Tab-separated table of C-alpha atoms and ligand atoms in Angstrom:
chain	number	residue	atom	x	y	z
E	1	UNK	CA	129.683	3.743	-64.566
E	2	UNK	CA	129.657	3.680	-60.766
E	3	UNK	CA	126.464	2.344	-59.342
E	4	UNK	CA	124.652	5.428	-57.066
E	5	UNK	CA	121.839	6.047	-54.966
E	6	UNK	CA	120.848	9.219	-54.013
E	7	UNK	CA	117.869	10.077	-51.420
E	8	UNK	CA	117.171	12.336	-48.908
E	9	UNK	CA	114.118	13.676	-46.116
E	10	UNK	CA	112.992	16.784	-45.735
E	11	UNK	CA	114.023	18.536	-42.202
E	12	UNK	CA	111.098	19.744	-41.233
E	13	UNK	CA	111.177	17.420	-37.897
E	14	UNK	CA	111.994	14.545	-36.600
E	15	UNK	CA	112.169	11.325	-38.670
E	16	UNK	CA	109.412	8.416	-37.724
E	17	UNK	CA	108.211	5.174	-38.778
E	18	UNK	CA	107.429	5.899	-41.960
E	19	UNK	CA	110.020	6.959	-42.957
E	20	UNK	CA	111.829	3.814	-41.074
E	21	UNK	CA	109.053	1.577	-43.329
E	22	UNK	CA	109.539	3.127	-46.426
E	23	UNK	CA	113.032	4.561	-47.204
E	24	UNK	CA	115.468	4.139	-44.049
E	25	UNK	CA	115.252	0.321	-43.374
E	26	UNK	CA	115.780	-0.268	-47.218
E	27	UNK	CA	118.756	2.284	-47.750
E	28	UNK	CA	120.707	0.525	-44.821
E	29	UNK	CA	119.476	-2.998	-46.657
E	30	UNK	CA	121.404	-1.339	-49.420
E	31	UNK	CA	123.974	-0.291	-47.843
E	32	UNK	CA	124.799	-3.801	-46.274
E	33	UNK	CA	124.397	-5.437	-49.656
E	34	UNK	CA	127.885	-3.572	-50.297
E	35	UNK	CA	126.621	-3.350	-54.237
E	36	UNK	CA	127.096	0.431	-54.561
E	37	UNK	CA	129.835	2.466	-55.374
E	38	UNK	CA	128.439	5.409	-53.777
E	39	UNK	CA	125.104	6.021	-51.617
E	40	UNK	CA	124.715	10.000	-50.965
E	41	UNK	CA	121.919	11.033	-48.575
E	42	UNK	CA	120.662	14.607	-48.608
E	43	UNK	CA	119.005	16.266	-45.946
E	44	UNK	CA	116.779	18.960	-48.028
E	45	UNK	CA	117.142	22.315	-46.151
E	46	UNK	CA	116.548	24.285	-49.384
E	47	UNK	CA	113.131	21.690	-50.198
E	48	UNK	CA	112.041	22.278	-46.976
E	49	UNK	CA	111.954	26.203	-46.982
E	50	UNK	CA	110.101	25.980	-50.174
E	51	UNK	CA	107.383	25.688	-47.860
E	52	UNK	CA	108.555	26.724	-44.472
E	53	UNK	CA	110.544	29.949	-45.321
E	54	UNK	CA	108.767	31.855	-42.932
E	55	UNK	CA	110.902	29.585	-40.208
E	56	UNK	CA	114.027	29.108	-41.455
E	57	UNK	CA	115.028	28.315	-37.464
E	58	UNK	CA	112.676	25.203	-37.749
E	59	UNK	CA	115.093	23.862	-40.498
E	60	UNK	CA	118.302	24.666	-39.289
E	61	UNK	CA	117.080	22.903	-36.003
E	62	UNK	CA	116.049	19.763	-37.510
E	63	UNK	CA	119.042	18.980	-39.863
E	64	UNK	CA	120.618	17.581	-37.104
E	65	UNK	CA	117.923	15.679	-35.523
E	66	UNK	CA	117.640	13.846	-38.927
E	67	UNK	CA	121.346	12.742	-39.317
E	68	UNK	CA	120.682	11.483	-36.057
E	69	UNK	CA	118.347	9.724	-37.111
E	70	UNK	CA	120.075	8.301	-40.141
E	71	UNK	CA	123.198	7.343	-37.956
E	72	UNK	CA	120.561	5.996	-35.129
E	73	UNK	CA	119.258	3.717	-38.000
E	74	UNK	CA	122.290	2.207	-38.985
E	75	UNK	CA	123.627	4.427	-41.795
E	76	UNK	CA	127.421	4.577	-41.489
E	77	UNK	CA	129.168	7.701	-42.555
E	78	UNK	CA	132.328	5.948	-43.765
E	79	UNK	CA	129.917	4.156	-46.313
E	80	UNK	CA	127.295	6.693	-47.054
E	81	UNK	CA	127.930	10.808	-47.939
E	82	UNK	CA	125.671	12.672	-45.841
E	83	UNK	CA	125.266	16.584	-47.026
E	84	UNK	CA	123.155	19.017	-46.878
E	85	UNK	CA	121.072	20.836	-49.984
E	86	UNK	CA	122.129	23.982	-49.849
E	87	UNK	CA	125.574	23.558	-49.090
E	88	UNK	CA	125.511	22.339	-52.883
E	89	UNK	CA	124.839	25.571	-54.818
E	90	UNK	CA	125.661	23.203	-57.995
E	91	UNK	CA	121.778	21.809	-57.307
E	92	UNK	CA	120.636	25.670	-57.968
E	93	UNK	CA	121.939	26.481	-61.423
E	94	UNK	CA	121.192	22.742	-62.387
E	95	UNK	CA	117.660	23.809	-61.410
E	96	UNK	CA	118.144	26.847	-63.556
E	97	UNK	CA	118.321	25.681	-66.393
E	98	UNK	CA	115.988	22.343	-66.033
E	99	UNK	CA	113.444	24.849	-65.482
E	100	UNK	CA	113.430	25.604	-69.122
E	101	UNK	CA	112.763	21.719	-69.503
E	102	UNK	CA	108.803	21.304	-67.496
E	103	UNK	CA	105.786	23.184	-68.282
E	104	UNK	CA	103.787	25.306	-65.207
E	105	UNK	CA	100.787	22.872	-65.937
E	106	UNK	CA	102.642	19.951	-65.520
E	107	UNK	CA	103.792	21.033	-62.505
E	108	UNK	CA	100.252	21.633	-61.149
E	109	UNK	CA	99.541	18.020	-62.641
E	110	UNK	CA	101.752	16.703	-60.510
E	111	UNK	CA	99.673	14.114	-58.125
E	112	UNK	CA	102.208	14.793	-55.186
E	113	UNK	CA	102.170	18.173	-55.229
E	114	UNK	CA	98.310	19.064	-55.791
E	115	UNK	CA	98.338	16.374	-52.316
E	116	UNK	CA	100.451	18.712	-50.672
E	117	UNK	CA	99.179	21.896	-51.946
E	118	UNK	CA	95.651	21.072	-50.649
E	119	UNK	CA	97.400	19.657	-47.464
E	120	UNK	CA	98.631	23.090	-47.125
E	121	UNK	CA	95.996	25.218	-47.837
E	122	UNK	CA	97.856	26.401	-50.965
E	123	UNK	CA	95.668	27.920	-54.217
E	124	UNK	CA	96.983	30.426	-55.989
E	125	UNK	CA	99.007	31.511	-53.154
E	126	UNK	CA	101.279	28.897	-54.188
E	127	UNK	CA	105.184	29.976	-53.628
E	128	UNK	CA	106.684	29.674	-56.820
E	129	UNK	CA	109.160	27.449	-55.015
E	130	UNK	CA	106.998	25.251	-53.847
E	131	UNK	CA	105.343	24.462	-57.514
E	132	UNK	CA	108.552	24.027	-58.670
E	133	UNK	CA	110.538	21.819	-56.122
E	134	UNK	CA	110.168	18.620	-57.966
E	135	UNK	CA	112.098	20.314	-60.528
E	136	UNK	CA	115.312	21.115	-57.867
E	137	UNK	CA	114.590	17.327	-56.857
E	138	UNK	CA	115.138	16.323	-60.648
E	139	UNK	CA	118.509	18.204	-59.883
E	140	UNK	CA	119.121	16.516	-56.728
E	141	UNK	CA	119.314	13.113	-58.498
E	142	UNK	CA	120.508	13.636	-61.518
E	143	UNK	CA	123.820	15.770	-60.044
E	144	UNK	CA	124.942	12.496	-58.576
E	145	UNK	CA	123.804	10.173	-61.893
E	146	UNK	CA	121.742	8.193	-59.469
E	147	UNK	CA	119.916	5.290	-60.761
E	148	UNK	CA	118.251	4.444	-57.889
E	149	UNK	CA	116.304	5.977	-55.367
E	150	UNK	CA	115.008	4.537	-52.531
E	151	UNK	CA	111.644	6.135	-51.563
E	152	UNK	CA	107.990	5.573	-50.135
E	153	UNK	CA	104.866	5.075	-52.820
E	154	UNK	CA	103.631	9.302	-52.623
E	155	UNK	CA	107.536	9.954	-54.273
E	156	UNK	CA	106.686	7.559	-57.583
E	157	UNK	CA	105.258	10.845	-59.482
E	158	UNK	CA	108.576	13.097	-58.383
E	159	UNK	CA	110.407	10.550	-59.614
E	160	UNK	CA	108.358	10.234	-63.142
E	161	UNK	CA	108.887	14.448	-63.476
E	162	UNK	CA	112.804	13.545	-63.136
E	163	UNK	CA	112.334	10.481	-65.509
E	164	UNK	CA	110.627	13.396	-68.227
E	165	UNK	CA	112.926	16.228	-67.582
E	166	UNK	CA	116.162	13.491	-67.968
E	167	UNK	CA	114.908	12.324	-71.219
E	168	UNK	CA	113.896	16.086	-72.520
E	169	UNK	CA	117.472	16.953	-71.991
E	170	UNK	CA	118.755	14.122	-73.527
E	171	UNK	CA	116.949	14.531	-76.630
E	172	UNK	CA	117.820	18.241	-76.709
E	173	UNK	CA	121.471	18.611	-75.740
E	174	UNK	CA	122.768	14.987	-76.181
E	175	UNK	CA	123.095	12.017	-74.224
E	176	UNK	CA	124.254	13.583	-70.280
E	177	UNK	CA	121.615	12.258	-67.666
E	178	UNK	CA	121.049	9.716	-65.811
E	179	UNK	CA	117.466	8.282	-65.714
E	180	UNK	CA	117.192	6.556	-62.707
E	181	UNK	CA	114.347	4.467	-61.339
E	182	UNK	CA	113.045	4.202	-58.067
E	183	UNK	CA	112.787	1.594	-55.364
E	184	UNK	CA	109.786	0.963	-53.108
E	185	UNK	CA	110.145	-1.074	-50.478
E	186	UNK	CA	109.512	-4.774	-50.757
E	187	UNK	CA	107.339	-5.322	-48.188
E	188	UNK	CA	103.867	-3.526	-49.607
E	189	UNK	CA	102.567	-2.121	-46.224
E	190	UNK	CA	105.617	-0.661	-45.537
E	191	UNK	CA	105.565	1.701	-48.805
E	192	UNK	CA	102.828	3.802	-47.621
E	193	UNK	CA	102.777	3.802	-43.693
E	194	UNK	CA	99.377	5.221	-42.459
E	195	UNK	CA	99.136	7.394	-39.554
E	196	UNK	CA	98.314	6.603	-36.014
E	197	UNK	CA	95.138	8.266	-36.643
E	198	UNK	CA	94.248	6.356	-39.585
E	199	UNK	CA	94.771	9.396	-42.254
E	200	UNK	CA	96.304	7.461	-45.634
E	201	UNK	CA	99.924	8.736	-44.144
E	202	UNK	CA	101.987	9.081	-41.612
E	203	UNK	CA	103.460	12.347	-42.389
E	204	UNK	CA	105.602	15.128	-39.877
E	205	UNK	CA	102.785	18.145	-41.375
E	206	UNK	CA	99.924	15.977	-40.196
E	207	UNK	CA	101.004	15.635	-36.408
E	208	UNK	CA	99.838	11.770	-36.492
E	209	UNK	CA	103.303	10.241	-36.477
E	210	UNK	CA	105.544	7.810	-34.171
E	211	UNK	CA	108.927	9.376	-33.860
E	212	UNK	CA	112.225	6.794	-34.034
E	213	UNK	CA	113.378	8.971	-31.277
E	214	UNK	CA	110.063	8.666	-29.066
E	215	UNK	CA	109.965	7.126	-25.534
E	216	UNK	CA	109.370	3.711	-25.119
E	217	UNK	CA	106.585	5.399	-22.809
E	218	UNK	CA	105.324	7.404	-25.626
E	219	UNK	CA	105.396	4.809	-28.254
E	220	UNK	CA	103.318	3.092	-25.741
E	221	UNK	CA	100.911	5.870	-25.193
E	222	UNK	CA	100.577	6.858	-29.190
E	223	UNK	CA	99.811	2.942	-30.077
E	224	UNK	CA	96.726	2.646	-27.288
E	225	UNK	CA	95.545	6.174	-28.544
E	226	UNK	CA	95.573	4.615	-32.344
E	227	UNK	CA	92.758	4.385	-34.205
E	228	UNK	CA	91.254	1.359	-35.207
E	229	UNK	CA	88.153	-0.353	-36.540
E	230	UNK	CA	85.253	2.254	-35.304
E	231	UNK	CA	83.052	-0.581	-36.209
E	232	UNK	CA	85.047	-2.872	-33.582
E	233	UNK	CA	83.011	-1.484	-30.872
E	234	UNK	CA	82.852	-4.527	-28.278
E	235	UNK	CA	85.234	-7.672	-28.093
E	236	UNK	CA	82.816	-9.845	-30.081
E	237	UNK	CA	82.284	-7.663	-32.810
E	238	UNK	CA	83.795	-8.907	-36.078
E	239	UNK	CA	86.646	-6.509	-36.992
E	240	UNK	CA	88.506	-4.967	-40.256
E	241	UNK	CA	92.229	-5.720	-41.051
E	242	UNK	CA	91.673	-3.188	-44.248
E	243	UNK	CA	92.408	0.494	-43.341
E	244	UNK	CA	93.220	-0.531	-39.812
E	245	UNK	CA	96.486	0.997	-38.888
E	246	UNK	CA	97.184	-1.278	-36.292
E	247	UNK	CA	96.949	-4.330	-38.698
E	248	UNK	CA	99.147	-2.076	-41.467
E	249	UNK	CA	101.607	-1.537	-38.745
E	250	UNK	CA	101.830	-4.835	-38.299
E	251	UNK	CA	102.061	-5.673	-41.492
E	252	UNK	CA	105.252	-3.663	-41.980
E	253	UNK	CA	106.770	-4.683	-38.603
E	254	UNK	CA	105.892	-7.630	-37.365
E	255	UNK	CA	107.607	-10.863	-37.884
E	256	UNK	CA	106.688	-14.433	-36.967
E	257	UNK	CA	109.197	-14.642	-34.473
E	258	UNK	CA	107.890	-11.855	-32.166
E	259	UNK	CA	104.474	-14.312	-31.538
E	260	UNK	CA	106.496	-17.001	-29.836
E	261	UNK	CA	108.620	-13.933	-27.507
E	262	UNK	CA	105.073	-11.524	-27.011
E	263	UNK	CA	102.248	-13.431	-28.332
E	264	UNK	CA	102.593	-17.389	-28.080
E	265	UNK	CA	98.870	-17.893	-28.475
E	266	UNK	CA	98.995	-17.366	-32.169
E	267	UNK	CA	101.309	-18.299	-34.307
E	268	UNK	CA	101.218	-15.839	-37.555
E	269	UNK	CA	100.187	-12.587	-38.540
E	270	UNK	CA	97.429	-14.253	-40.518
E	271	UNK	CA	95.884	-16.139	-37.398
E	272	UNK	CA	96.040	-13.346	-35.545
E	273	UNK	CA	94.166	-11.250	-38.485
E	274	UNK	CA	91.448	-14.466	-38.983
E	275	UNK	CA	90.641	-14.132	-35.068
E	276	UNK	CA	89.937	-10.222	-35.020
E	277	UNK	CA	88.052	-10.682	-37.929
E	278	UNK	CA	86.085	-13.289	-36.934
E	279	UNK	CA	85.278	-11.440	-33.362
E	280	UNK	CA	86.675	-12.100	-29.988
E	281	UNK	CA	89.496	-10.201	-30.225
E	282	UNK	CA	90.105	-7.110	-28.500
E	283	UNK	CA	91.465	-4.253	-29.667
E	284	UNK	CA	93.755	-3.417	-26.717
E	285	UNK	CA	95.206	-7.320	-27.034
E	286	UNK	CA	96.431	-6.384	-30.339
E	287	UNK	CA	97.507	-3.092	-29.637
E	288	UNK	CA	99.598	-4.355	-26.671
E	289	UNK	CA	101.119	-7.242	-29.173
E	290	UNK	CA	101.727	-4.166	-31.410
E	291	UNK	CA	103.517	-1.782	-28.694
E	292	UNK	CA	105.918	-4.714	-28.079
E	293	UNK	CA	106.448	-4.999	-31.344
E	294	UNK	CA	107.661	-1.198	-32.647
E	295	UNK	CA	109.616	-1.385	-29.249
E	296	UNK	CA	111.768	-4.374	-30.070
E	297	UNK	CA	112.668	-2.202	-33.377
E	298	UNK	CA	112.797	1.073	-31.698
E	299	UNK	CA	114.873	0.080	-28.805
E	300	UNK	CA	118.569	-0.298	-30.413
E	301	UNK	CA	118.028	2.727	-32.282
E	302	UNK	CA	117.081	5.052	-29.897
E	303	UNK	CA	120.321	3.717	-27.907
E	304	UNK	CA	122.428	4.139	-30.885
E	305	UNK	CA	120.686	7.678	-30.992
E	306	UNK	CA	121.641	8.670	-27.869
E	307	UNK	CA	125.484	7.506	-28.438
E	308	UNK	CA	125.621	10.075	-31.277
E	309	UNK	CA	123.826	12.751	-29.038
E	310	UNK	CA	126.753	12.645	-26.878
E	311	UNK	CA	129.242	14.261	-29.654
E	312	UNK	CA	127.421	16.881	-32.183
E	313	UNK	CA	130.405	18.400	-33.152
E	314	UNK	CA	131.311	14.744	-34.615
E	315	UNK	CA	127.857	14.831	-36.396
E	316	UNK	CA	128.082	18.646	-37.653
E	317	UNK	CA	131.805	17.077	-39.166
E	318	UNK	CA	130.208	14.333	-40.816
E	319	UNK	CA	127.759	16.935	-42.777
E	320	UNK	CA	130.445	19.635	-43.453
E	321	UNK	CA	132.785	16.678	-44.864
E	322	UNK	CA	129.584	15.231	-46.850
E	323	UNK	CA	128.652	18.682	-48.525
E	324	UNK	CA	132.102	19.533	-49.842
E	325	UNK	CA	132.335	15.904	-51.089
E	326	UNK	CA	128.471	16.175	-52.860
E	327	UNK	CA	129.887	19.433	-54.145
E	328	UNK	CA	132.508	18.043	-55.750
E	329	UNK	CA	130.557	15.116	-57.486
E	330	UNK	CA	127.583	17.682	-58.330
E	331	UNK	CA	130.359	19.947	-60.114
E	332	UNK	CA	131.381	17.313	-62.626
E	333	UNK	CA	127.962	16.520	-63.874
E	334	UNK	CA	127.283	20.677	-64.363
E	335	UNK	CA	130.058	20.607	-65.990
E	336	UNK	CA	128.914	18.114	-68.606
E	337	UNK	CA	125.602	19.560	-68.616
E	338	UNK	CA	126.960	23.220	-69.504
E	339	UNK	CA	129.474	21.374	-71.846
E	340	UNK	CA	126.120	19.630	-73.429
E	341	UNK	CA	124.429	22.812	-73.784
E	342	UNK	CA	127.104	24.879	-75.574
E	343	UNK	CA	127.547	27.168	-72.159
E	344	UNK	CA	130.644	26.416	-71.703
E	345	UNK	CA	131.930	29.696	-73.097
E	346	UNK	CA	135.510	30.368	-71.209
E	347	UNK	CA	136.010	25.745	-71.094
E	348	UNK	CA	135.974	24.830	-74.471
E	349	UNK	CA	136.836	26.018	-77.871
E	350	UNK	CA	135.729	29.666	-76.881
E	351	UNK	CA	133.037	31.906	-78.243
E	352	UNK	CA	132.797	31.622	-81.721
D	1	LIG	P1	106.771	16.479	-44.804
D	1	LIG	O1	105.434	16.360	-44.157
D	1	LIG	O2	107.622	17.580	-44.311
D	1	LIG	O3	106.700	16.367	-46.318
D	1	LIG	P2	107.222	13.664	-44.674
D	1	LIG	O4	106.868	13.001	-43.380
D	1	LIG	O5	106.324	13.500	-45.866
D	1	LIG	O6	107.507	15.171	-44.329
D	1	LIG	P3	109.591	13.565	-46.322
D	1	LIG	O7	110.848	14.137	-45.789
D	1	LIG	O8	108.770	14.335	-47.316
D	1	LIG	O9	108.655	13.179	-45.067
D	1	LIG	O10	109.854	12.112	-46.933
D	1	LIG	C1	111.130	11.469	-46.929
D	1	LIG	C2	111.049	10.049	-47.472
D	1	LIG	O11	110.255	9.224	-46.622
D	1	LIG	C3	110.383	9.957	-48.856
D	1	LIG	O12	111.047	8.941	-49.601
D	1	LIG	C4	108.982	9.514	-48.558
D	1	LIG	O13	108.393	8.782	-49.615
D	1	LIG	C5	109.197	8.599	-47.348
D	1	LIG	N1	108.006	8.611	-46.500
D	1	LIG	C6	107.511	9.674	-45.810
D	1	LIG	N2	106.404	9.332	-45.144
D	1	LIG	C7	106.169	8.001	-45.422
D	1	LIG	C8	105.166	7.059	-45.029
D	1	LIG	N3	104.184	7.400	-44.224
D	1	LIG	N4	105.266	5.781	-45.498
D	1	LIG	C9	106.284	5.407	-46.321
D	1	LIG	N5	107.261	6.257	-46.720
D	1	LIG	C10	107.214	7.534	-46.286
D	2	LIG	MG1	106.793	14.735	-47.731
């Protein structure tokens, strides 16, 4: 079977450094390692109105800023199949009939969404959508036969409800799914990116993100408006590494050869970490080291960003060609899955 990875972002803005951290940096890692047959990315349109259908405009807006992004990165359209959601109507009558395979209270069990239902103010004013979307994501993966999926630590329980629903239809209609697993990040920081105001995550719904398309100036501005240790009050104070963004930013970013180009007075991460803990270290010397830091990453994409700006209609080609190629792939697995569960009525050996 051909090896597949299928993953995707939400267009509800622009993509930032959490996303870079957790899900981005590795899919082009796996891209380069040239040990997939196929890697399809999906910008979710029809996830994101789950909870945004009262702006529909947002979306449609966004879905190119984020294959920007994905080209800005380093993901190359003549390895990877970019499409879009709903341009895949297979991923709807998958849905359908998955449906049939997850309780309502497992839904509402799910860790990810009760997060984002309190995030959003959602009780039982929940869109059905909404409380279901984990089920259309089970769709998502399994229409390609993905095994893996490359995704930050607050996807893990999504990817369990796909895990549950695969095996449920296994055991029901005969072996047809996929299960696939999914892939964190190595690099343990980087799974989980906080946000520049210290909330667990950086996240485009809590406003506390840097954008991979930000200015060098704001990138500057955001990191010496970050919060810190509140406890870190003057130089000498002893600081905290723990559930310091700046430190977890470094963490995910920073590598040893960017003290001896913006920092030669230490000479690791961990030195740097013993001094600030220790006291003496200010705050604004780190942040500074830090700003440097994102920059040297940020700079060549925001230049290969603004390559692809120059020639939308190229990047509107690259989805439309994507979609009708995802549509195609998505159309053999319903296939087998209607074949599986006997629906096949007009295909096979007829109605009786
Ligand atoms: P929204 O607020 O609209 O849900 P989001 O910022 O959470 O947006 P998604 O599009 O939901 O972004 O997530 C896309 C991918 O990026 C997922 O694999 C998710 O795990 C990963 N991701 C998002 N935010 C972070 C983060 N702060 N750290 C690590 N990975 C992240
Ligand atoms: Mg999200």
């Amino acid at each position: 079977m051909k090896k597949t990875i299928l993953t995707g972002d939400r267009p509800t803005g622009r993509l930032h450094m959490g996303h870079y951290a957790g899900s981005l940096k590795m899919r082009v890692g796996l891209q380069d390692s040239d040990e997939y047959d196929r890697i399809l990315i999906m910008i979710a349109d029809a996830q994101a109105l789950t909870d945004n259908f009262d702006d529909p405009e947002k979306i449609r807006r966004n879905i190119t800023e984020v294959a920007l992004d994905y080209l800005a990165v380093g993901l190359d359209p003549a390895r990877c199949t970019f499409f879009i959601q709903s341009q895949v109507p297979e991923l709807c009558e998958l849905s359908f009939y998955y449906l049939n395979l997850v309780t309502v209270s497992r839904l509402y069990r799910n860790p990810t969404v009760k997060t984002e239902m309190q995030l959003r103010g959602f009780d039982s004013s929940i869109p059905a959508g909404f409380l279901c979307y984990p089920v259309s994501q089970a769709a998502d993966i399994t229409a390609f036969r993905a095994a893996t999926v490359p995704v930050g630590e607050d996807q893990l329980p999504m990817l369990e409800q796909t895990r549950e629903i695969v095996r449920r239809f296994n055991a029901l209609y005969g072996e047809t799914l996929t299960e696939p697993e999914a892939q964190l990040a190595e690099n343990a920081a980087s799974r989980r990116l906080p946000g520049t105001d210290g909330r667990a995550k950086m996240s485009k719904s809590l406003g506390n993100c840097i954008y991979l398309a930000d200015s060098a100036e704001a990138v500057r501005q955001k990191v010496m408006d970050m919060f810190t240790d509140p406890l870190h009050l003057k130089v000498s104070d002893p600081g905290h590494v723990e559930g310091n963004p700046v430190f977890a930013y470094l963490d995910a970013f920073c590598r040893e050869e960017h003290f001896a180009e913006f920092l030669p007075e230490y000479r690791s991460l961990d030195e740097l970490k013993a001094h600030y803990t220790r006291g003496g270290l200010g705050d604004m010397k780190v942040k500074r080291f830090l700003s440097a830091v994102i920059e040297a990453e940020l700079a060549p994409i925001r230049a290969r960003r603004q390559e692809y700006e120059k020639d939308i209609g190229a990047v509107t080609d690259i989805l439309k060609k994507g979609s009708v190629r995802a549509r195609e792939l998505a159309a053999q697995t319903l296939s087998d899955v209607k074949r599986a569960m006997r629906i096949d009525y007009f295909d096979g050996a007829g109605l009786c």
